[in-house]
Short mmCIF file of C-alpha atoms and ligand atoms in Angstrom, two decimals:
data_model
loop_
_atom_site.label_atom_id
_atom_site.label_comp_id
_atom_site.label_asym_id
_atom_site.label_seq_id
_atom_site.Cartn_x
_atom_site.Cartn_y
_atom_site.Cartn_z
CA MET A 18 160.96 121.38 71.77
CA SER A 19 164.06 119.37 70.37
CA THR A 20 164.02 117.84 67.19
CA VAL A 21 164.04 114.10 66.84
CA THR A 22 165.65 111.97 64.12
CA HIS A 23 163.51 108.77 63.15
CA LEU A 24 165.76 105.91 62.64
CA SER A 25 164.90 101.88 62.04
CA TYR A 26 165.65 99.54 65.16
CA GLU A 27 168.67 98.68 62.27
CA GLU A 28 170.16 101.84 62.04
CA ALA A 29 170.15 102.79 65.68
CA VAL A 30 171.67 99.51 66.44
CA ALA A 31 174.44 100.42 63.24
CA ARG A 32 175.43 104.02 64.85
CA PHE A 33 174.90 103.51 67.90
CA GLU A 34 176.30 100.97 70.74
CA PRO A 35 173.61 99.73 73.67
CA VAL A 36 174.57 99.62 77.14
CA ILE A 37 172.09 97.64 79.92
CA GLY A 38 171.52 97.07 82.72
CA LEU A 39 168.86 95.05 84.89
CA GLU A 40 167.21 95.42 89.03
CA THR A 41 164.98 92.96 89.49
CA HIS A 42 162.77 92.76 92.39
CA VAL A 43 161.42 89.26 93.79
CA GLU A 44 159.27 88.83 96.83
CA LEU A 45 159.99 85.97 98.42
CA GLY A 46 157.88 83.38 99.71
CA THR A 47 158.31 83.17 103.29
CA ASN A 48 155.42 82.64 105.47
CA THR A 49 155.54 86.32 107.47
CA LYS A 50 156.71 89.89 106.62
CA MET A 51 160.59 90.66 106.84
CA PHE A 52 160.59 91.95 109.92
CA CYS A 53 157.25 91.54 111.75
CA GLY A 54 154.93 88.02 112.39
CA CYS A 55 152.00 89.40 110.00
CA PRO A 56 151.63 87.06 106.80
CA THR A 57 152.34 87.46 103.46
CA ALA A 58 149.13 85.52 101.21
CA PHE A 59 147.99 87.35 98.02
CA GLY A 60 144.84 88.68 97.73
CA ALA A 61 143.49 88.69 101.32
CA GLU A 62 141.12 91.72 102.10
CA PRO A 63 143.25 94.98 102.10
CA ASN A 64 144.71 95.99 105.35
CA THR A 65 144.17 93.03 107.36
CA GLN A 66 147.58 91.71 107.28
CA VAL A 67 149.12 94.75 109.36
CA CYS A 68 150.51 95.01 112.58
CA PRO A 69 151.95 98.19 114.58
CA VAL A 70 155.58 97.18 112.96
CA CYS A 71 154.81 97.46 109.73
CA LEU A 72 152.14 100.28 109.80
CA GLY A 73 155.71 102.16 110.95
CA LEU A 74 153.78 103.14 114.77
CA PRO A 75 155.75 105.13 117.18
CA GLY A 76 157.59 102.19 119.38
CA ALA A 77 157.29 98.81 117.13
CA LEU A 78 160.89 97.23 116.54
CA PRO A 79 161.60 95.33 113.61
CA VAL A 80 163.39 91.52 114.63
CA ALA A 81 164.77 90.55 110.76
CA ASN A 82 163.30 87.05 109.57
CA ARG A 83 165.85 84.58 109.36
CA ALA A 84 164.18 82.39 106.68
CA ALA A 85 164.67 85.41 104.41
CA ILE A 86 168.25 85.92 104.74
CA GLU A 87 168.60 82.12 104.26
CA ALA A 88 166.85 82.84 100.72
CA THR A 89 168.76 85.35 99.79
CA ILE A 90 172.29 84.07 100.46
CA ARG A 91 171.12 80.89 98.48
CA ILE A 92 169.68 83.09 95.96
CA GLY A 93 173.65 84.58 95.89
CA LEU A 94 175.42 82.00 95.82
CA ALA A 95 173.81 80.42 92.80
CA LEU A 96 174.30 84.04 91.15
CA ASN A 97 178.28 83.33 91.79
CA CYS A 98 177.90 86.05 94.70
CA SER A 99 180.44 86.65 97.57
CA ILE A 100 178.14 86.75 100.72
CA ALA A 101 179.38 89.38 103.23
CA PRO A 102 180.39 88.50 106.78
CA TRP A 103 178.75 91.27 108.21
CA GLY A 104 176.52 94.33 107.32
CA ARG A 105 173.69 96.22 108.10
CA PHE A 106 170.26 97.29 107.26
CA ALA A 107 169.53 100.86 106.22
CA ARG A 108 167.05 103.63 106.27
CA LYS A 109 166.23 104.71 103.11
CA ASN A 110 164.12 107.83 103.30
CA TYR A 111 161.06 109.05 101.15
CA PHE A 112 158.19 110.23 101.67
CA TYR A 113 155.13 108.44 99.82
CA PRO A 114 151.57 107.37 100.72
CA ASP A 115 152.41 103.56 100.42
CA MET A 116 155.47 103.39 102.39
CA PRO A 117 153.51 104.07 106.13
CA LYS A 118 157.15 104.43 108.27
CA ASN A 119 158.41 107.39 105.91
CA PHE A 120 161.54 105.10 105.12
CA GLN A 121 162.01 101.45 103.62
CA ILE A 122 164.45 99.07 105.25
CA SER A 123 166.75 98.45 102.98
CA GLN A 124 170.12 98.09 102.48
CA TYR A 125 172.96 100.66 101.24
CA ASP A 126 176.81 100.51 101.32
CA GLU A 127 176.86 96.73 102.75
CA PRO A 128 174.51 94.18 100.67
CA LEU A 129 174.45 90.67 101.64
CA CYS A 130 175.68 89.43 98.39
CA VAL A 131 178.04 90.78 96.14
CA ASP A 132 180.08 90.28 92.56
CA GLY A 133 178.30 87.31 90.82
CA TYR A 134 177.59 86.34 87.71
CA LEU A 135 175.11 84.64 85.79
CA ASP A 136 175.80 83.04 82.29
CA VAL A 137 172.54 83.29 79.66
CA GLU A 138 172.60 81.72 76.45
CA ILE A 139 171.69 83.10 73.05
CA ASP A 140 171.32 80.69 70.17
CA GLY A 141 173.62 79.03 72.04
CA GLU A 142 176.37 81.34 72.51
CA LEU A 143 177.21 82.09 76.19
CA VAL A 144 176.57 85.39 77.60
CA ARG A 145 178.23 85.90 81.13
CA ILE A 146 175.85 88.96 82.99
CA GLY A 147 178.21 90.45 85.57
CA ILE A 148 176.02 90.68 89.32
CA GLU A 149 177.08 93.76 91.31
CA ARG A 150 174.63 93.40 94.46
CA VAL A 151 171.67 90.92 95.93
CA HIS A 152 170.40 92.88 98.94
CA LEU A 153 167.26 92.47 100.91
CA GLU A 154 164.39 94.66 101.78
CA GLU A 155 160.74 95.40 102.16
CA ASP A 156 158.38 95.73 100.08
CA THR A 157 155.89 98.89 100.39
CA GLY A 158 152.27 98.70 100.33
CA LYS A 159 149.96 99.37 97.02
CA SER A 160 147.88 102.67 95.94
CA LEU A 161 144.45 102.58 94.67
CA HIS A 162 142.95 105.36 93.06
CA VAL A 163 139.59 105.91 92.80
CA GLY A 164 137.32 107.79 90.59
CA GLY A 165 139.48 108.20 86.94
CA ALA A 166 138.94 106.84 83.74
CA THR A 167 142.77 105.34 83.86
CA GLY A 168 143.41 103.75 87.35
CA ARG A 169 146.01 106.30 87.35
CA ILE A 170 146.18 109.25 90.21
CA HIS A 171 145.42 112.45 87.97
CA GLY A 172 142.27 112.51 87.32
CA ALA A 173 141.07 109.94 90.27
CA THR A 174 138.62 111.48 93.11
CA GLU A 175 140.24 109.30 96.15
CA SER A 176 143.24 107.24 96.61
CA LEU A 177 143.01 104.69 98.94
CA VAL A 178 146.44 102.41 100.18
CA ASP A 179 146.66 98.37 101.10
CA TYR A 180 149.43 98.15 103.51
CA ASN A 181 149.12 94.13 103.55
CA ARG A 182 152.66 94.36 101.19
CA ALA A 183 154.42 96.85 103.31
CA GLY A 184 156.71 94.43 104.97
CA ILE A 185 156.89 91.74 102.40
CA PRO A 186 160.76 90.76 102.29
CA LEU A 187 162.11 91.88 98.48
CA VAL A 188 165.06 90.69 97.10
CA GLU A 189 166.48 93.30 94.48
CA ILE A 190 169.08 91.85 92.46
CA VAL A 191 171.31 94.28 89.75
CA THR A 192 173.59 93.66 87.18
CA LYS A 193 176.62 95.41 86.50
CA PRO A 194 176.33 97.31 82.87
CA VAL A 195 176.20 94.59 80.37
CA PRO A 196 178.17 96.35 77.09
CA GLY A 197 179.30 94.62 74.18
CA THR A 198 175.83 93.29 73.16
CA GLY A 199 174.61 95.05 70.42
CA ALA A 200 172.06 94.33 68.33
CA ARG A 201 171.42 91.48 70.37
CA ALA A 202 170.87 93.65 73.55
CA PRO A 203 166.99 93.03 73.93
CA GLU A 204 167.45 89.85 73.53
CA VAL A 205 170.43 88.96 76.18
CA ALA A 206 167.72 91.44 78.42
CA ARG A 207 165.20 89.10 77.62
CA ALA A 208 167.20 85.99 78.35
CA TYR A 209 168.48 87.44 81.42
CA VAL A 210 165.12 87.75 83.24
CA THR A 211 164.12 84.35 81.64
CA GLU A 212 167.40 82.37 83.08
CA LEU A 213 166.88 84.49 86.55
CA ARG A 214 163.37 83.55 86.89
CA ASP A 215 164.36 80.29 86.76
CA VAL A 216 167.10 79.80 89.11
CA ILE A 217 164.81 81.00 91.51
CA ARG A 218 161.87 78.54 91.01
CA THR A 219 164.48 76.08 91.26
CA LEU A 220 165.74 77.36 94.65
CA GLY A 221 161.96 77.28 95.66
CA VAL A 222 162.59 80.50 97.13
CA SER A 223 158.96 82.76 95.42
CA ASP A 224 156.89 81.82 92.71
CA VAL A 225 158.33 84.21 90.58
CA ARG A 226 155.51 84.99 88.35
CA MET A 227 155.79 88.66 86.57
CA GLU A 228 151.76 88.65 86.45
CA GLN A 229 151.15 88.54 90.11
CA GLY A 230 154.25 90.89 90.67
CA SER A 231 156.25 88.34 92.51
CA LEU A 232 159.13 89.22 89.79
CA ARG A 233 159.33 92.57 88.97
CA CYS A 234 162.21 94.18 86.39
CA ASP A 235 163.78 97.73 85.88
CA VAL A 236 165.41 97.83 82.92
CA ASN A 237 168.72 100.46 82.04
CA THR A 238 169.34 101.68 78.71
CA SER A 239 172.06 103.55 77.20
CA LEU A 240 173.65 104.45 74.24
CA ASN A 241 177.45 105.50 73.19
CA ARG A 242 178.89 106.05 69.54
CA PRO A 243 181.45 103.48 69.11
CA GLY A 244 184.53 104.26 70.91
CA ALA A 245 182.96 106.66 72.50
CA GLU A 246 182.29 107.13 76.19
CA TRP A 247 178.82 105.18 77.62
CA GLY A 248 175.79 107.56 77.41
CA THR A 249 173.25 108.58 80.49
CA ARG A 250 171.09 105.70 81.33
CA THR A 251 167.45 106.08 81.64
CA GLU A 252 165.89 103.52 84.09
CA THR A 253 162.30 101.54 82.55
CA LYS A 254 160.28 100.99 85.71
CA ASN A 255 158.38 97.76 86.09
CA VAL A 256 157.91 95.59 83.02
CA ASN A 257 156.15 93.12 83.18
CA SER A 258 156.81 90.61 81.16
CA LEU A 259 159.55 88.79 80.01
CA ARG A 260 158.39 90.04 76.12
CA SER A 261 158.24 93.21 77.61
CA VAL A 262 161.47 93.29 79.14
CA GLU A 263 162.36 92.68 75.27
CA ARG A 264 159.94 95.40 73.52
CA ALA A 265 161.20 97.82 76.72
CA VAL A 266 165.18 97.87 75.63
CA ARG A 267 164.41 97.54 72.17
CA SER A 268 161.75 100.88 71.96
CA GLU A 269 164.30 102.97 74.61
CA ILE A 270 167.41 102.26 72.09
CA ILE A 271 165.10 103.54 68.86
CA ARG A 272 164.07 106.86 71.06
CA GLN A 273 167.47 107.75 72.72
CA ALA A 274 168.79 107.29 69.29
CA GLY A 275 166.13 109.14 67.56
CA VAL A 276 167.18 112.31 70.21
CA LEU A 277 170.91 111.58 70.22
CA GLU A 278 171.38 111.51 66.17
CA ALA A 279 169.16 114.54 66.34
CA GLY A 280 172.04 116.23 68.29
CA GLY A 281 169.85 116.29 71.72
CA THR A 282 171.00 115.02 74.60
CA ILE A 283 169.43 112.17 76.69
CA ILE A 284 168.31 113.21 80.27
CA GLN A 285 168.92 110.54 83.11
CA GLU A 286 165.05 109.70 84.43
CA THR A 287 162.57 106.82 84.91
CA ARG A 288 160.50 106.15 82.24
CA HIS A 289 157.17 103.93 82.27
CA PHE A 290 157.29 101.21 79.74
CA HIS A 291 153.28 100.82 77.80
CA GLU A 292 152.42 97.32 76.99
CA GLU A 293 149.65 98.50 74.30
CA THR A 294 152.27 100.61 72.22
CA GLY A 295 154.90 98.99 72.86
CA ASP A 296 156.85 102.64 73.86
CA THR A 297 158.32 104.60 76.87
CA THR A 298 157.24 107.88 77.97
CA SER A 299 158.79 109.59 81.29
CA GLY A 300 158.46 109.59 84.26
CA ARG A 301 160.76 111.45 87.42
CA SER A 302 163.92 112.51 87.08
CA LYS A 303 165.63 109.67 88.66
CA GLU A 304 166.66 110.12 92.49
CA THR A 305 170.71 110.44 93.38
CA ALA A 306 171.87 108.05 96.56
CA THR A 307 171.63 111.42 98.53
CA ASP A 308 168.08 112.18 97.81
CA TYR A 309 166.94 109.43 100.91
CA ARG A 310 169.53 110.16 103.07
CA TYR A 311 170.62 106.69 103.50
CA PHE A 312 172.30 105.76 107.24
CA PRO A 313 172.02 102.32 109.19
CA GLU A 314 168.83 101.30 110.81
CA PRO A 315 169.45 101.50 114.26
CA ASP A 316 166.83 98.97 115.38
CA LEU A 317 168.42 96.21 114.01
CA VAL A 318 171.92 94.87 115.28
CA PRO A 319 173.94 93.94 111.90
CA LEU A 320 173.84 90.97 109.96
CA ALA A 321 176.68 88.49 110.80
CA PRO A 322 176.26 84.96 108.33
CA SER A 323 178.51 82.54 109.84
CA ALA A 324 180.89 80.96 107.26
CA ASP A 325 179.55 77.80 108.63
CA TRP A 326 176.28 78.36 107.69
CA VAL A 327 177.16 79.88 104.26
CA ALA A 328 179.32 76.92 103.19
CA GLU A 329 176.13 74.56 104.70
CA LEU A 330 173.85 76.23 102.15
CA LYS A 331 176.13 76.28 99.70
CA ALA A 332 176.30 72.76 99.98
CA ALA A 333 172.74 72.20 99.94
CA LEU A 334 171.24 73.90 96.40
CA PRO A 335 169.73 72.28 93.97
CA GLU A 336 170.93 71.61 90.69
CA LEU A 337 170.98 75.10 88.59
CA PRO A 338 168.79 75.07 85.64
CA ARG A 339 171.84 75.01 83.10
CA VAL A 340 173.25 72.47 84.76
CA ARG A 341 170.25 70.85 84.60
CA ARG A 342 169.67 71.61 80.71
CA ALA A 343 173.27 70.23 80.04
CA ARG A 344 172.74 66.81 81.92
CA LEU A 345 169.14 66.92 80.38
CA GLN A 346 170.76 67.26 77.01
CA THR A 347 173.08 64.37 77.13
CA GLU A 348 170.44 61.88 78.50
CA TRP A 349 167.99 62.52 75.71
CA GLY A 350 170.79 62.37 72.76
CA LEU A 351 169.62 65.52 71.60
CA SER A 352 172.20 67.88 69.64
CA ASP A 353 172.23 71.82 70.31
CA LEU A 354 170.32 72.85 67.84
CA ASP A 355 167.37 70.47 69.12
CA MET A 356 168.11 71.21 72.59
CA GLN A 357 167.36 75.05 71.70
CA SER A 358 164.27 74.47 70.58
CA VAL A 359 162.88 72.56 73.31
CA VAL A 360 164.68 75.60 75.83
CA ASN A 361 163.10 78.37 72.89
CA ALA A 362 159.71 76.45 73.11
CA GLY A 363 159.77 76.28 77.75
CA ALA A 364 159.41 72.55 77.03
CA VAL A 365 162.38 71.65 79.22
CA GLU A 366 160.10 70.73 81.98
CA LEU A 367 157.60 69.31 80.49
CA ILE A 368 159.66 67.10 78.14
CA SER A 369 161.37 65.64 81.92
CA ALA A 370 157.94 64.98 83.61
CA THR A 371 157.07 63.28 80.69
CA VAL A 372 160.08 61.37 80.51
CA GLU A 373 159.35 60.77 84.20
CA ALA A 374 156.04 59.29 83.58
CA GLY A 375 157.28 56.65 81.11
CA ALA A 376 157.46 58.03 78.06
CA SER A 377 160.70 57.84 75.75
CA ALA A 378 162.72 61.36 75.50
CA ALA A 379 161.96 60.93 71.59
CA THR A 380 158.16 60.30 71.94
CA ALA A 381 158.07 62.99 74.22
CA ARG A 382 159.79 65.55 72.51
CA LYS A 383 157.34 64.81 69.34
CA TRP A 384 154.23 65.48 71.19
CA TRP A 385 155.70 68.88 72.94
CA LEU A 386 156.83 70.54 70.37
CA GLY A 387 154.81 69.11 67.58
CA GLU A 388 151.61 68.88 68.06
CA LEU A 389 150.76 70.78 70.84
CA ALA A 390 153.14 73.06 70.44
CA ARG A 391 150.90 73.89 67.40
CA ARG A 392 147.75 74.38 68.98
CA ALA A 393 149.37 76.35 71.99
CA ASN A 394 150.76 78.38 68.79
CA GLU A 395 147.07 78.38 67.57
CA THR A 396 145.54 79.55 70.74
CA ASP A 397 147.92 81.70 71.61
CA SER A 398 148.82 80.28 75.08
CA GLU A 399 151.52 78.63 76.53
CA LEU A 400 152.60 74.72 75.94
CA ASP A 401 151.56 74.10 80.50
CA ALA A 402 148.33 76.03 79.99
CA LEU A 403 146.67 73.36 77.37
CA GLY A 404 145.61 71.28 80.29
CA VAL A 405 147.61 68.20 78.72
CA THR A 406 149.65 67.31 81.46
CA PRO A 407 153.10 65.10 81.13
CA ALA A 408 151.23 62.10 82.71
CA ALA A 409 148.72 62.68 80.00
CA VAL A 410 150.90 62.77 77.42
CA ALA A 411 152.79 59.63 78.69
CA GLU A 412 149.67 58.01 79.02
CA LEU A 413 148.57 58.59 75.36
CA GLN A 414 152.05 57.59 73.92
CA GLY A 415 151.94 54.45 76.04
CA LEU A 416 148.47 53.67 74.49
CA VAL A 417 150.30 54.08 70.52
CA ASP A 418 153.12 51.84 71.79
CA ALA A 419 150.73 48.80 72.96
CA GLY A 420 149.05 49.67 69.58
CA LYS A 421 145.20 50.50 70.94
CA ILE A 422 145.45 53.65 68.76
CA ASN A 423 147.92 54.95 65.94
CA ASP A 424 149.42 57.86 65.60
CA LYS A 425 146.03 59.82 63.83
CA LEU A 426 143.70 58.71 66.62
CA ALA A 427 146.06 59.66 69.14
CA ARG A 428 145.23 63.48 67.43
CA VAL A 429 141.85 62.89 68.38
CA VAL A 430 142.24 61.46 71.84
CA LEU A 431 144.69 64.35 72.53
CA GLU A 432 141.64 66.87 71.70
CA GLY A 433 139.38 64.90 73.86
CA VAL A 434 141.56 65.81 76.38
CA ILE A 435 142.37 69.76 75.98
CA ALA A 436 138.73 69.34 75.96
CA GLY A 437 138.58 68.54 79.41
CA GLU A 438 136.88 64.81 78.62
CA GLY A 439 139.49 62.79 81.09
CA THR A 440 142.50 60.80 80.56
CA PRO A 441 143.65 59.80 77.33
CA SER A 442 141.69 55.99 78.67
CA GLU A 443 138.94 58.09 79.33
CA VAL A 444 138.38 59.90 75.91
CA VAL A 445 139.58 56.71 74.14
CA ALA A 446 136.81 54.07 75.87
CA ALA A 447 134.03 57.34 75.46
CA ARG A 448 134.62 58.13 72.14
CA GLY A 449 135.26 54.87 70.64
CA LEU A 450 138.45 55.35 69.54
CA GLU A 451 140.06 52.52 70.15
CA VAL A 452 141.83 50.69 66.52
CA VAL A 453 140.21 47.92 65.08
CA SER A 454 143.05 45.28 64.67
CA ASP A 455 140.28 42.08 64.67
CA GLU A 456 140.44 40.41 61.50
CA GLY A 457 136.61 39.25 61.69
CA ALA A 458 135.84 42.40 61.52
CA LEU A 459 138.01 44.10 59.09
CA THR A 460 137.79 41.17 56.32
CA ALA A 461 134.32 42.73 55.46
CA ALA A 462 136.03 45.97 55.27
CA VAL A 463 138.74 44.88 53.20
CA ASP A 464 136.91 42.78 50.65
CA ASP A 465 134.39 46.15 50.00
CA ALA A 466 137.60 48.13 49.24
CA ILE A 467 138.78 45.18 46.77
CA ALA A 468 135.39 45.17 45.01
CA ALA A 469 135.78 48.92 44.72
CA ASN A 470 139.06 48.74 43.57
CA PRO A 471 139.51 46.23 40.88
CA ASP A 472 141.90 47.41 38.80
CA ILE A 473 144.17 48.35 41.71
CA ALA A 474 143.30 44.77 43.28
CA THR A 475 144.70 43.39 39.76
CA LYS A 476 147.54 45.31 40.21
CA ILE A 477 148.34 43.16 43.37
CA ARG A 478 147.77 40.38 42.35
CA GLU A 479 150.34 41.03 39.27
CA GLY A 480 152.79 41.55 42.33
CA LYS A 481 153.22 45.05 42.25
CA VAL A 482 152.56 45.21 46.21
CA ALA A 483 152.99 49.32 46.29
CA ALA A 484 149.99 49.77 45.55
CA ALA A 485 148.40 47.91 48.40
CA GLY A 486 148.49 51.33 49.67
CA ALA A 487 145.42 52.99 47.72
CA LEU A 488 143.58 49.65 49.38
CA VAL A 489 144.60 50.44 52.78
CA GLY A 490 143.39 53.97 52.58
CA ALA A 491 140.28 53.37 51.20
CA VAL A 492 139.49 50.47 54.21
CA MET A 493 141.02 53.88 56.92
CA LYS A 494 138.51 55.95 55.07
CA ALA A 495 135.55 53.28 55.51
CA THR A 496 136.15 52.35 59.36
CA GLY A 497 136.79 56.08 60.06
CA GLY A 498 140.66 55.79 60.98
CA LYS A 499 140.18 53.36 63.24
CA ALA A 500 141.47 50.54 61.79
CA ASP A 501 145.06 49.06 62.59
CA ALA A 502 147.16 49.90 59.35
CA LYS A 503 149.13 47.06 59.18
CA THR A 504 146.89 44.30 59.84
CA VAL A 505 145.08 45.87 57.28
CA ARG A 506 147.84 45.63 54.78
CA GLU A 507 148.55 42.21 55.83
CA LEU A 508 145.03 41.75 55.08
CA ILE A 509 144.82 43.21 51.96
CA ILE A 510 147.87 41.00 50.18
CA ALA A 511 146.58 38.05 51.85
CA ARG A 512 143.89 37.81 49.95
CA LEU A 513 144.74 39.00 46.73
CA SER A 514 148.34 36.46 46.01
ZN1 ZN B 614 153.18 92.93 110.27
#
């Protein structure tokens, strides 16, 4: 057993330079599978969405799904890749129960898209991540190990396999190695996956849900001493949330630095990330390409997307997230720092939709980054999971602007909306929250306040108008916060002058 030196993260990145790389798998949202007509809907009864082709029965022949090829080309174009004018699918041979054919149809040395990049922003600074390749393959089935305590094969009494997922089109996006990010490597990895997810969501080709596995990430990490050659990398598999991407890189940097500092060597292997502890453990030693005995898939014709088709797809790309953010920032009149806080809060689309529903950018931002962010924080949930829609926020602000409720009441209304009591107007009506601006109704409360605070009333009579605030407060308290403060103030001053 080799010894390990325990280093803090700060010590690790002070002594070593990390190089990261990311391999991301995206399940496409096509209606049918990659090489057959089976449906792809998530959550169906096991083994009900299968046919001779995706079960690999003898004599069954695959036919490539045009929609999947189109989606892959669009992803490649959005990532600034060149699209190969010609290429073949390849067989990747390996023996595994969730692979009914005992090979996977993938792309090997002739990927559909190559040599692109994706720019990501870290604290307002641009980092360009090179994209090595984007290729198309088919997903595997799913194994289920029953009878053990952990759900893993170890200790299980039987294993079941569901082939519904086998053959669903899967796009793999591989970055070039990313050196030079230093201590920010974990953040860069997270920012890249976030941006990639947003790009793919914008293209509408996948629902990119990490928790459902339609976006899965493997993270490569290596360390080298400053000026030395790059070190041996490890591959941390299936990291299932954005936060885990960041944690996986961080923990792997600390682990590798400890091994290297003690004079040990890093083994090229896959590792598993553990959500509960935030660390990685050794998996299997990494296969090399020759282990897979790749060869061109003889049952499929080569792919040869025409230049016209590619040009057409490129011209029809939607506005991509970074361009959209820059445009919105200008439209909303925000500084770089303010826009950064909107992005970090995950509120770009929410604010945009609130503005579209009629609110001003300033008020939309105020609600989402203020009261709503506070509530999300309190309940440890995401902004878009609070149960408050952009339309509701716009309506709420409309009620404030119309003088029907004040800011304080608006917060109470919001509480009702979050509790599922209906739209803001419905909550105002049901809870009787509308402000009282009717002078007749307020006069009695104003007179009571004056009678109860004779000293303050005297000051106001003597011209110290600023003292009126205390009486306004008393009236607000007496009316349960529902009085219109401006009207109350006017009434007090009129009464005492
Ligand atoms: Zn099928």
